[in-house]
Amino acid sequence: MNGRGVTLLAALLLFASPSVLANNPENGSTKELREAHTYTVTSAPIEPLHLEEPKLPDLSGYTVEAVNAKIDRSKPGSVTIRRMVQQDPLKQFIGGDNRLAEWVRRQRGMPQAIFVEGGYVNLADLAKKVPKQYLSETAEGVYLARLPIVVAHGATLHIDGKTRDLRLSQEGGSFLVNDGKLFVVDSRITAWREADNGPATFRKPREFRPFLLSWGGTETYIAGSVITSFGYDESKSYGVSISQYTPNMTKQMGREEPTGWIIDSEFIDMWYGFYCYETDDFVVKGSTYRDNIVYGIDPHDRSHRLIIAENTVHGTKKKHGIIVSREVNDSWIFNNKSYDNQLSGIVIDRNSVNNLVAWNEVHGNRSDGITIYESSNNLLWGNRVIDNARHGIRLRNSVNIRLYENLSAGNGLIGVYGHTKDLSDTDRDIDLDPFDTKVSMIVVGGQLAGNGSSPLAIDSPLSVELYRVDMLMPSKASGISFSGILGERQEEILDLLVRQRKAVLIDPVESQAELQD
């Protein structure tokens, strides 16, 4: 037996004592803590804990060449200018006096938009068909748009490498809405502040900035491109957004969920770098999201089978680097780098289940590394979670979280921390986002090393299973206490886990009694 492992494990801990948990701000006051259970410690069968290394989606087909192959140029499209009112793709932006007034003020009259219809149009051709006061080429390959541009259902707009920069005027109220197919390849789109002759950099949340939105039934492909300074704090105007129509309009229009790819591109100074809603099979790969305002990558409500892979997300100023929230299920988040974000590096939130979070590098974030909120049945595999300000990996109100072969090291508080919290008195909509104050996890392999207070702690678990976990000294010895209820079983735990090298099951007596009933 490895003497080093025995010495360190015996000196450290498996769980924080009730006093440590009570003083942790994640738990609120001690009144929020559950009544202490009596736990049993037994050896668990090893075979059910065995998992094959997860198979990842093949990314080799997501290339610029594959995007170009999707473009159908066979049918030329047409271009018209007409009023924004009574146009289905624009109802979101003219509903109510306030939103309509935005464009009336900017256009100084009844607002209009440029519509691409009927087939394929590239941007250079589009500019030739529109009066120069609305869309002009200001230098070779540089275009300034002063009206919204709408790609109608059945049409294709192609912004190709001949476009060095499409500048959407902030003063003119320009933005892009895709209701058909949009291709942005080897190009650049910039929200443009004409008064400064430069990008419409962020100043305040509610100030209009140009944006891109793709609706239900659409395809959007952005490859090898740069998008800068999009979005503001208004619905569907966040930056680059992919969204199904509202429920009523979806029934009326019969559109499938939108889809597409974003590959090998860069997004800077966006309100949200990427947002989606009821979107299926979308791919965000190999892209950089830097210095964005609220989120880097933010898939949302009922989006499924997403691939978020090989991206670099850093410098998010208000919240998280990568977050999936509210029933974002059956998705893959792997080989990303998420660092130096204001809150967590990666978050799985609000009943998002059956997701794989694997081989990500998450470091230097100002809150947790990886956070799981009210989202059960997720697998975290082979992540490197290092030097985050709070916990390395944190689970709240989530069960059947499987942690395999992860490294959580040098984080400010706990390497892996599980807890419950009653959210009833918050502003949470319980009907929309239900939760159970239950937590359970399986930790197999990996290393928990040099974290600020302890390698692992959990508050009132339904169960915990541990096997082959290397837990090393915390940076603050005073943060560990191996006393309290689980302290009474310390010798049994260490004997099973270290000397006998067996799996350990820590289970409340109540749950075992329930199994016998």
PDB file of C-alpha atoms in Angstrom, residues 363-365 385-392 407-415 447-455 472-475:
ATOM      1  CA  HIS A 363      -9.322  28.094 -14.550  1.00  0.00           C
ATOM      2  CA  GLY A 364      -8.965  31.529 -12.998  1.00  0.00           C
ATOM      3  CA  ASN A 365     -12.697  32.298 -12.836  1.00  0.00           C
ATOM      4  CA  VAL A 385     -10.581  22.750 -12.917  1.00  0.00           C
ATOM      5  CA  ILE A 386      -7.786  24.842 -11.436  1.00  0.00           C
ATOM      6  CA  ASP A 387      -7.289  28.055  -9.454  1.00  0.00           C
ATOM      7  CA  ASN A 388     -10.879  29.299  -9.420  1.00  0.00           C
ATOM      8  CA  ALA A 389     -11.778  31.779  -6.673  1.00  0.00           C
ATOM      9  CA  ARG A 390     -14.478  29.657  -4.994  1.00  0.00           C
ATOM     10  CA  HIS A 391     -15.228  25.963  -5.440  1.00  0.00           C
ATOM     11  CA  GLY A 392     -13.693  23.839  -8.141  1.00  0.00           C
ATOM     12  CA  LEU A 407      -8.726  17.243 -11.620  1.00  0.00           C
ATOM     13  CA  SER A 408      -9.873  19.944  -9.192  1.00  0.00           C
ATOM     14  CA  ALA A 409      -6.841  21.703  -7.754  1.00  0.00           C
ATOM     15  CA  GLY A 410      -5.809  24.972  -6.174  1.00  0.00           C
ATOM     16  CA  ASN A 411      -9.334  26.383  -5.935  1.00  0.00           C
ATOM     17  CA  GLY A 412     -10.137  28.916  -3.220  1.00  0.00           C
ATOM     18  CA  LEU A 413     -12.611  26.808  -1.236  1.00  0.00           C
ATOM     19  CA  ILE A 414     -13.577  23.161  -1.813  1.00  0.00           C
ATOM     20  CA  GLY A 415     -12.467  20.875  -4.611  1.00  0.00           C
ATOM     21  CA  GLN A 447      -7.510  14.157  -8.124  1.00  0.00           C
ATOM     22  CA  LEU A 448      -8.638  16.762  -5.599  1.00  0.00           C
ATOM     23  CA  ALA A 449      -5.512  18.622  -4.589  1.00  0.00           C
ATOM     24  CA  GLY A 450      -4.450  21.764  -2.789  1.00  0.00           C
ATOM     25  CA  ASN A 451      -7.886  23.357  -2.526  1.00  0.00           C
ATOM     26  CA  GLY A 452      -8.388  26.119   0.021  1.00  0.00           C
ATOM     27  CA  SER A 453     -10.472  24.377   2.693  1.00  0.00           C
ATOM     28  CA  SER A 454     -11.006  20.734   1.737  1.00  0.00           C
ATOM     29  CA  PRO A 455     -10.939  18.338  -1.156  1.00  0.00           C
ATOM     30  CA  LEU A 472      -4.420  15.689  -1.266  1.00  0.00           C
ATOM     31  CA  MET A 473      -3.666  18.312   1.335  1.00  0.00           C
ATOM     32  CA  PRO A 474      -5.741  21.526   1.327  1.00  0.00           C
ATOM     33  CA  SER A 475      -3.834  24.782   1.371  1.00  0.00           C
TER      34      SER A 475
END
